[in-house]
CSV table of C-alpha atoms and ligand atoms in Angstrom, one decimal:
chain,number,residue,atom,x,y,z
A,18,MET,CA,2.9,-114.5,34.6
A,19,ASP,CA,1.7,-117.8,36.1
A,20,ARG,CA,1.5,-121.1,34.1
A,21,VAL,CA,-2.2,-121.1,33.6
A,22,SER,CA,-2.3,-117.6,32.3
A,23,LYS,CA,0.6,-118.4,29.9
A,24,MET,CA,-1.4,-121.4,28.5
A,25,VAL,CA,-4.5,-119.2,28.3
A,26,GLY,CA,-2.5,-116.8,26.3
A,27,GLN,CA,-1.2,-119.5,24.0
A,28,VAL,CA,-4.6,-120.8,23.1
A,29,ALA,CA,-5.8,-117.2,22.6
A,30,ALA,CA,-3.0,-116.4,20.3
A,31,ARG,CA,-4.0,-119.5,18.2
A,32,LEU,CA,-7.6,-118.3,18.1
A,33,ARG,CA,-6.6,-115.0,16.8
A,34,GLU,CA,-5.2,-116.6,13.7
A,35,ASN,CA,-8.9,-117.5,12.7
A,36,PRO,CA,-8.3,-121.2,12.7
A,37,ARG,CA,-10.6,-124.0,11.8
A,38,VAL,CA,-11.9,-125.0,15.3
A,39,THR,CA,-13.3,-128.3,16.4
A,40,VAL,CA,-14.7,-128.8,20.0
A,41,PHE,CA,-15.3,-132.3,21.5
A,42,THR,CA,-17.4,-132.1,24.6
A,43,GLY,CA,-18.4,-134.4,27.5
A,44,ALA,CA,-20.5,-134.3,30.6
A,45,GLY,CA,-18.3,-131.7,32.4
A,46,MET,CA,-19.2,-129.2,29.8
A,47,SER,CA,-22.8,-129.0,31.5
A,48,ALA,CA,-21.7,-129.5,35.0
A,49,ALA,CA,-22.0,-125.9,35.8
A,50,SER,CA,-25.6,-126.1,34.4
A,51,GLY,CA,-26.4,-128.6,37.1
A,52,VAL,CA,-26.3,-131.6,34.8
A,53,PRO,CA,-24.6,-134.5,36.7
A,54,THR,CA,-21.5,-136.0,35.1
A,55,PHE,CA,-21.5,-139.9,34.8
A,56,ARG,CA,-18.2,-140.9,36.4
A,57,GLY,CA,-17.5,-138.1,39.0
A,58,GLY,CA,-18.7,-138.2,42.7
A,59,GLY,CA,-19.4,-141.9,42.8
A,60,GLY,CA,-21.1,-141.7,39.3
A,61,LEU,CA,-23.9,-144.1,40.6
A,62,TRP,CA,-27.6,-143.9,40.1
A,63,GLU,CA,-29.7,-145.8,42.6
A,64,GLY,CA,-26.6,-147.9,43.1
A,65,TYR,CA,-26.3,-148.7,39.2
A,66,ARG,CA,-23.3,-147.7,37.1
A,67,ILE,CA,-24.2,-145.9,34.0
A,68,GLU,CA,-22.9,-148.9,32.1
A,69,ASP,CA,-25.5,-151.1,33.8
A,70,VAL,CA,-28.6,-148.9,32.9
A,71,ALA,CA,-27.4,-147.8,29.5
A,72,THR,CA,-27.2,-151.1,27.6
A,73,PRO,CA,-29.7,-153.0,25.3
A,74,GLU,CA,-29.3,-155.8,27.7
A,75,ALA,CA,-30.4,-153.7,30.8
A,76,PHE,CA,-33.4,-152.4,28.6
A,77,GLU,CA,-34.4,-156.0,27.8
A,78,ARG,CA,-33.9,-157.2,31.4
A,79,ASP,CA,-35.7,-154.2,33.0
A,80,PRO,CA,-37.1,-151.4,30.7
A,81,GLU,CA,-39.0,-149.8,33.6
A,82,LEU,CA,-35.8,-149.3,35.5
A,83,VAL,CA,-34.1,-147.9,32.4
A,84,TRP,CA,-36.9,-145.6,31.7
A,85,ARG,CA,-37.0,-144.3,35.3
A,86,PHE,CA,-33.4,-143.3,34.9
A,87,TYR,CA,-34.1,-141.5,31.7
A,88,ASP,CA,-37.3,-139.8,32.9
A,89,GLU,CA,-35.4,-138.6,36.0
A,90,ARG,CA,-32.6,-137.1,33.8
A,91,ARG,CA,-35.4,-135.4,31.7
A,92,GLN,CA,-37.0,-134.0,34.9
A,93,ASN,CA,-33.7,-132.6,36.1
A,94,LEU,CA,-32.7,-131.2,32.8
A,95,LEU,CA,-35.9,-129.0,32.7
A,96,LYS,CA,-34.1,-127.0,35.5
A,97,CYS,CA,-30.9,-126.6,33.6
A,98,ARG,CA,-29.8,-123.6,31.4
A,99,PRO,CA,-26.6,-123.3,29.3
A,100,ASN,CA,-23.7,-122.0,31.3
A,101,GLU,CA,-21.1,-119.3,30.3
A,102,GLY,CA,-19.0,-122.0,28.6
A,103,HIS,CA,-21.8,-122.9,26.3
A,104,GLY,CA,-22.2,-119.2,25.6
A,105,VAL,CA,-18.5,-118.9,24.5
A,106,LEU,CA,-18.8,-121.8,22.2
A,107,ALA,CA,-21.9,-120.3,20.7
A,108,GLU,CA,-20.1,-117.2,20.0
A,109,TRP,CA,-17.2,-119.1,18.4
A,110,SER,CA,-19.6,-121.1,16.2
A,111,ARG,CA,-20.6,-117.7,14.6
A,112,ARG,CA,-17.1,-116.2,14.4
A,113,TYR,CA,-14.7,-119.0,13.1
A,114,PRO,CA,-15.5,-120.5,9.7
A,115,GLY,CA,-15.8,-124.2,9.7
A,116,PHE,CA,-16.2,-124.4,13.5
A,117,SER,CA,-18.0,-127.5,14.8
A,118,VAL,CA,-19.0,-129.1,18.1
A,119,LEU,CA,-19.0,-132.8,18.4
A,120,THR,CA,-20.8,-133.7,21.6
A,121,GLN,CA,-21.2,-136.9,23.7
A,122,ASN,CA,-23.9,-134.9,25.7
A,123,VAL,CA,-27.6,-135.7,25.3
A,124,ASP,CA,-28.8,-132.6,27.0
A,125,GLY,CA,-29.2,-130.3,24.1
A,126,LEU,CA,-27.6,-127.4,25.9
A,127,HIS,CA,-25.1,-126.5,23.1
A,128,GLU,CA,-28.2,-126.0,20.8
A,129,ALA,CA,-30.0,-124.1,23.5
A,130,ALA,CA,-27.1,-121.8,23.8
A,131,GLY,CA,-27.4,-121.0,20.0
A,132,THR,CA,-24.3,-123.0,18.8
A,133,VAL,CA,-24.4,-123.7,15.1
A,134,ASN,CA,-23.1,-126.9,13.7
A,135,VAL,CA,-23.4,-129.4,16.6
A,136,THR,CA,-23.1,-133.2,16.0
A,137,ARG,CA,-24.6,-135.2,18.6
A,138,LEU,CA,-22.7,-138.6,18.9
A,139,HIS,CA,-24.8,-140.2,21.5
A,140,GLY,CA,-28.4,-139.0,20.8
A,141,CYS,CA,-30.7,-136.7,22.6
A,142,LEU,CA,-32.7,-137.1,25.8
A,143,TRP,CA,-35.8,-135.6,24.1
A,144,ASP,CA,-36.0,-138.0,21.1
A,145,PHE,CA,-37.7,-141.4,21.2
A,146,ALA,CA,-37.6,-144.3,18.8
A,147,CYS,CA,-39.6,-147.5,18.6
A,148,ALA,CA,-37.8,-150.2,20.7
A,149,ALA,CA,-38.7,-152.8,18.1
A,150,GLY,CA,-38.0,-150.5,15.1
A,151,CYS,CA,-41.4,-150.9,13.7
A,152,ALA,CA,-42.0,-150.2,10.0
A,153,ARG,CA,-44.6,-147.5,10.6
A,154,SER,CA,-42.5,-145.2,13.0
A,155,PRO,CA,-40.0,-142.7,11.9
A,156,ARG,CA,-36.3,-143.1,12.8
A,157,ARG,CA,-37.0,-141.0,15.8
A,158,TRP,CA,-39.5,-138.5,17.1
A,159,ARG,CA,-39.6,-135.7,19.7
A,160,ASN,CA,-41.2,-136.3,23.1
A,161,THR,CA,-41.1,-133.5,25.7
A,162,GLU,CA,-43.5,-135.0,28.2
A,163,VAL,CA,-42.2,-134.5,31.8
A,164,PRO,CA,-42.6,-136.6,33.8
A,165,LEU,CA,-43.7,-139.4,31.5
A,166,ALA,CA,-47.4,-140.4,32.0
A,167,LYS,CA,-46.5,-144.0,31.4
A,168,VAL,CA,-43.2,-145.7,32.0
A,169,PRO,CA,-42.1,-147.4,29.8
A,170,PRO,CA,-43.8,-145.0,27.2
A,171,PRO,CA,-45.5,-146.7,24.2
A,172,CYS,CA,-44.5,-146.4,20.5
A,173,PRO,CA,-47.6,-144.4,19.2
A,174,HIS,CA,-47.1,-146.1,15.9
A,175,CYS,CA,-47.2,-149.9,16.8
A,176,GLY,CA,-48.4,-149.9,20.5
A,177,GLY,CA,-45.1,-151.6,21.6
A,178,MET,CA,-42.5,-149.9,23.6
A,179,ALA,CA,-40.5,-146.8,22.8
A,180,ARG,CA,-36.8,-146.5,23.7
A,181,PRO,CA,-34.8,-143.3,24.3
A,182,ASP,CA,-33.0,-142.3,21.2
A,183,ILE,CA,-29.7,-142.6,22.9
A,184,VAL,CA,-26.6,-144.7,21.7
A,185,TRP,CA,-26.2,-147.3,24.5
A,186,PHE,CA,-23.1,-149.2,25.4
A,187,GLY,CA,-22.4,-152.0,22.9
A,188,GLU,CA,-24.4,-150.0,20.2
A,189,ALA,CA,-22.8,-148.5,17.1
A,190,LEU,CA,-22.8,-144.7,16.5
A,191,ASP,CA,-24.8,-143.4,13.7
A,192,PRO,CA,-22.5,-143.8,10.7
A,193,GLU,CA,-23.3,-140.4,9.1
A,194,ASN,CA,-22.6,-138.6,12.4
A,195,TRP,CA,-19.4,-140.6,12.8
A,196,ALA,CA,-18.2,-139.5,9.3
A,197,VAL,CA,-19.0,-135.8,10.2
A,198,ALA,CA,-17.0,-136.3,13.4
A,199,THR,CA,-14.0,-137.8,11.9
A,200,GLY,CA,-14.0,-135.2,9.1
A,201,ALA,CA,-14.0,-132.5,11.7
A,202,THR,CA,-10.9,-133.8,13.2
A,203,ARG,CA,-9.0,-132.3,10.3
A,204,CYS,CA,-8.8,-128.9,11.9
A,205,ASP,CA,-6.3,-126.3,13.1
A,206,LEU,CA,-7.3,-126.2,16.8
A,207,PHE,CA,-9.0,-129.1,18.6
A,208,PHE,CA,-10.5,-128.9,22.0
A,209,ALA,CA,-11.4,-131.8,24.3
A,210,ILE,CA,-13.7,-130.3,27.0
A,211,GLY,CA,-15.2,-132.0,30.2
A,212,THR,CA,-14.7,-135.6,29.0
A,213,SER,CA,-13.1,-138.4,30.8
A,214,ALA,CA,-11.9,-139.6,27.5
A,215,VAL,CA,-12.6,-143.2,28.2
A,216,VAL,CA,-15.8,-144.1,26.1
A,217,GLN,CA,-15.0,-145.3,22.7
A,218,PRO,CA,-15.1,-144.7,19.8
A,219,ALA,CA,-15.7,-141.1,20.7
A,220,ALA,CA,-12.6,-140.6,22.7
A,221,SER,CA,-10.5,-141.8,19.8
A,222,LEU,CA,-11.3,-138.4,18.0
A,223,ILE,CA,-8.7,-136.7,20.2
A,224,ASN,CA,-5.9,-138.8,18.9
A,225,MET,CA,-7.2,-138.7,15.4
A,226,ALA,CA,-7.1,-134.9,15.5
A,227,LEU,CA,-3.5,-135.0,16.8
A,228,ARG,CA,-2.3,-137.4,14.3
A,229,GLN,CA,-3.7,-135.0,11.6
A,230,GLY,CA,-1.5,-132.2,12.9
A,231,ALA,CA,-4.2,-130.2,15.0
A,232,PHE,CA,-3.0,-128.2,18.1
A,233,ALA,CA,-5.0,-130.0,20.9
A,234,VAL,CA,-6.2,-128.3,24.0
A,235,GLU,CA,-7.8,-130.2,27.0
A,236,ILE,CA,-10.1,-128.4,29.5
A,237,ASN,CA,-10.7,-130.4,32.5
A,238,PRO,CA,-9.9,-130.0,36.2
A,239,ASP,CA,-9.0,-133.6,36.4
A,240,GLN,CA,-6.3,-135.7,34.5
A,241,THR,CA,-7.6,-138.0,31.8
A,242,PRO,CA,-5.9,-140.5,29.4
A,243,ALA,CA,-5.6,-137.5,27.0
A,244,THR,CA,-3.8,-135.2,29.3
A,245,ALA,CA,-0.3,-136.3,28.3
A,246,ALA,CA,-1.0,-136.4,24.7
A,247,VAL,CA,-2.5,-132.9,24.1
A,248,ASP,CA,-0.4,-129.8,23.5
A,249,VAL,CA,-2.0,-127.8,26.3
A,250,ALA,CA,-3.9,-129.2,29.4
A,251,LEU,CA,-5.9,-126.5,31.0
A,252,GLY,CA,-6.9,-127.8,34.5
A,253,LEU,CA,-9.9,-125.5,35.0
A,254,PRO,CA,-13.6,-125.8,34.9
A,255,VAL,CA,-14.7,-125.1,31.4
A,256,GLU,CA,-16.8,-122.1,32.3
A,257,GLU,CA,-13.7,-120.4,33.7
A,258,ALA,CA,-11.3,-121.5,31.1
A,259,LEU,CA,-13.4,-120.4,28.2
A,260,ARG,CA,-14.3,-117.0,29.7
A,261,ARG,CA,-10.4,-116.4,30.4
A,262,ILE,CA,-9.6,-117.6,26.9
A,263,GLU,CA,-12.3,-115.4,25.3
A,264,ASP,CA,-11.3,-112.3,27.4
A,265,GLU,CA,-7.6,-112.9,26.2
A,266,VAL,CA,-8.7,-113.1,22.5
A,267,GLY,CA,-10.4,-109.7,23.0
A,268,ARG,CA,-7.3,-108.0,24.2
A,269,ALA,CA,-4.8,-106.3,21.8
A,270,PRO,CA,-2.1,-108.9,20.8
A,271,GLY,CA,1.3,-108.3,22.2
A,272,LEU,CA,0.1,-106.8,25.4
A,273,SER,CA,0.6,-108.7,28.6
A,274,HIS,CA,-0.5,-108.2,32.2
A,275,ASP,CA,3.0,-107.9,33.5
A,276,SER,CA,4.4,-105.7,30.9
A,277,SER,CA,7.1,-103.6,32.3
A,278,CYS,CA,6.4,-100.7,30.0
A,279,PRO,CA,5.3,-97.6,31.8
A,280,SER,CA,1.7,-96.6,31.5
A,281,PHE,CA,1.0,-93.3,29.7
B,309,OAD,P1,-17.7,-138.4,32.4
B,309,OAD,O1,-18.7,-138.3,33.5
B,309,OAD,O2,-17.0,-139.7,32.1
B,309,OAD,O3,-16.6,-137.4,32.5
B,309,OAD,C1,-16.9,-136.0,32.9
B,309,OAD,C2,-15.6,-135.2,33.0
B,309,OAD,O4,-15.8,-133.9,33.1
B,309,OAD,C3,-14.6,-135.8,34.0
B,309,OAD,O5,-13.3,-136.0,33.5
B,309,OAD,C4,-14.5,-134.6,35.0
B,309,OAD,O6,-13.3,-134.3,35.5
B,309,OAD,C5,-14.8,-133.4,33.9
B,309,OAD,N1,-15.5,-132.2,34.6
B,309,OAD,C6,-16.4,-132.1,35.7
B,309,OAD,N2,-16.7,-130.8,35.9
B,309,OAD,C7,-16.1,-130.1,35.0
B,309,OAD,C8,-16.1,-128.6,34.6
B,309,OAD,N3,-16.8,-127.8,35.3
B,309,OAD,N4,-15.4,-128.2,33.4
B,309,OAD,C9,-14.6,-129.2,32.8
B,309,OAD,N5,-14.6,-130.5,33.1
B,309,OAD,C10,-15.4,-130.9,34.1
B,309,OAD,O7,-18.5,-137.9,31.0
B,309,OAD,P2,-18.2,-138.3,29.6
B,309,OAD,O8,-16.7,-138.3,29.3
B,309,OAD,O9,-19.1,-137.2,28.8
B,309,OAD,O10,-22.7,-142.0,27.1
B,309,OAD,O11,-18.7,-139.7,29.4
B,309,OAD,C11,-18.8,-140.2,28.0
B,309,OAD,C12,-20.1,-141.0,27.8
B,309,OAD,O12,-20.2,-142.0,28.8
B,309,OAD,C13,-21.3,-140.2,27.9
B,309,OAD,O13,-21.7,-139.5,26.7
B,309,OAD,C14,-22.4,-141.2,28.2
B,309,OAD,C15,-21.5,-141.9,29.3
B,309,OAD,O14,-21.9,-143.2,29.4
B,309,OAD,C16,-24.0,-142.1,26.8
B,309,OAD,O15,-25.0,-141.8,27.6
B,309,OAD,C17,-24.3,-142.9,25.7
């Protein structure tokens, strides 16, 4: 049996014990759905790094540029569907008690796949907030207009500008979401999937889970700062890795492909 198949078998064996599972996801989770990652393949948008269009300073300097970036991402997202990896996690969310997904993704594809118990750490592309935080507006509201008729779009409550309800670099995460996320690191099996594990504080969830005794699995074709720390690093695309793990979970325990037992 090759090394990867052994690792798949090891993870599947843990899943058969009906563990408490927490899955931490990043942009690679949705790569097979056609959602571009941030740091792969140059990672630039019109010559800008994500860090330069996703900050409060960038919004103050050039709100139209920032909104064009998000409008384009929303247009692209309309063409995207959850992939096989999202599907497996949706199934796990119904199967394993205490299961949760902590996602950095703003694409809503976990929810679209039917996953239960998703915490969105970085917000959602379909939610807006008042840029000035006007007293009449709710904390956030849904807007599905694609493409946006007006860029930047107005806050319907005060006539000022709306902003994407996304956590930008330099902004704090929602404290309630963060409390849920840190609580979920107390689990038996922790997966870090499709994340470069460089954006804090989200990336610190991996070490938090390890410190609390979770068995940690990374799924990413590339190495990350977390690779050396986790118990199993599966260097495969998530859609392939989760399908293989799920197939293995479904097999009768104790049987292996290279069994030397004669067949009946
Ligand atoms: P990145 O773009 O930094 O990293 C994506 C990771 O996915 C990389 O490590 C890739 O190797 C990996 N990857 C690519 N295809 C994959 C596949 N098919 N299966 C598994 N892994 C694959 O994205 P994030 O780590 O999510 O913040 O970035 C974190 C945050 O930085 C984002 O939430 C975003 C960004 O700025 C905000 O928008 C607030």
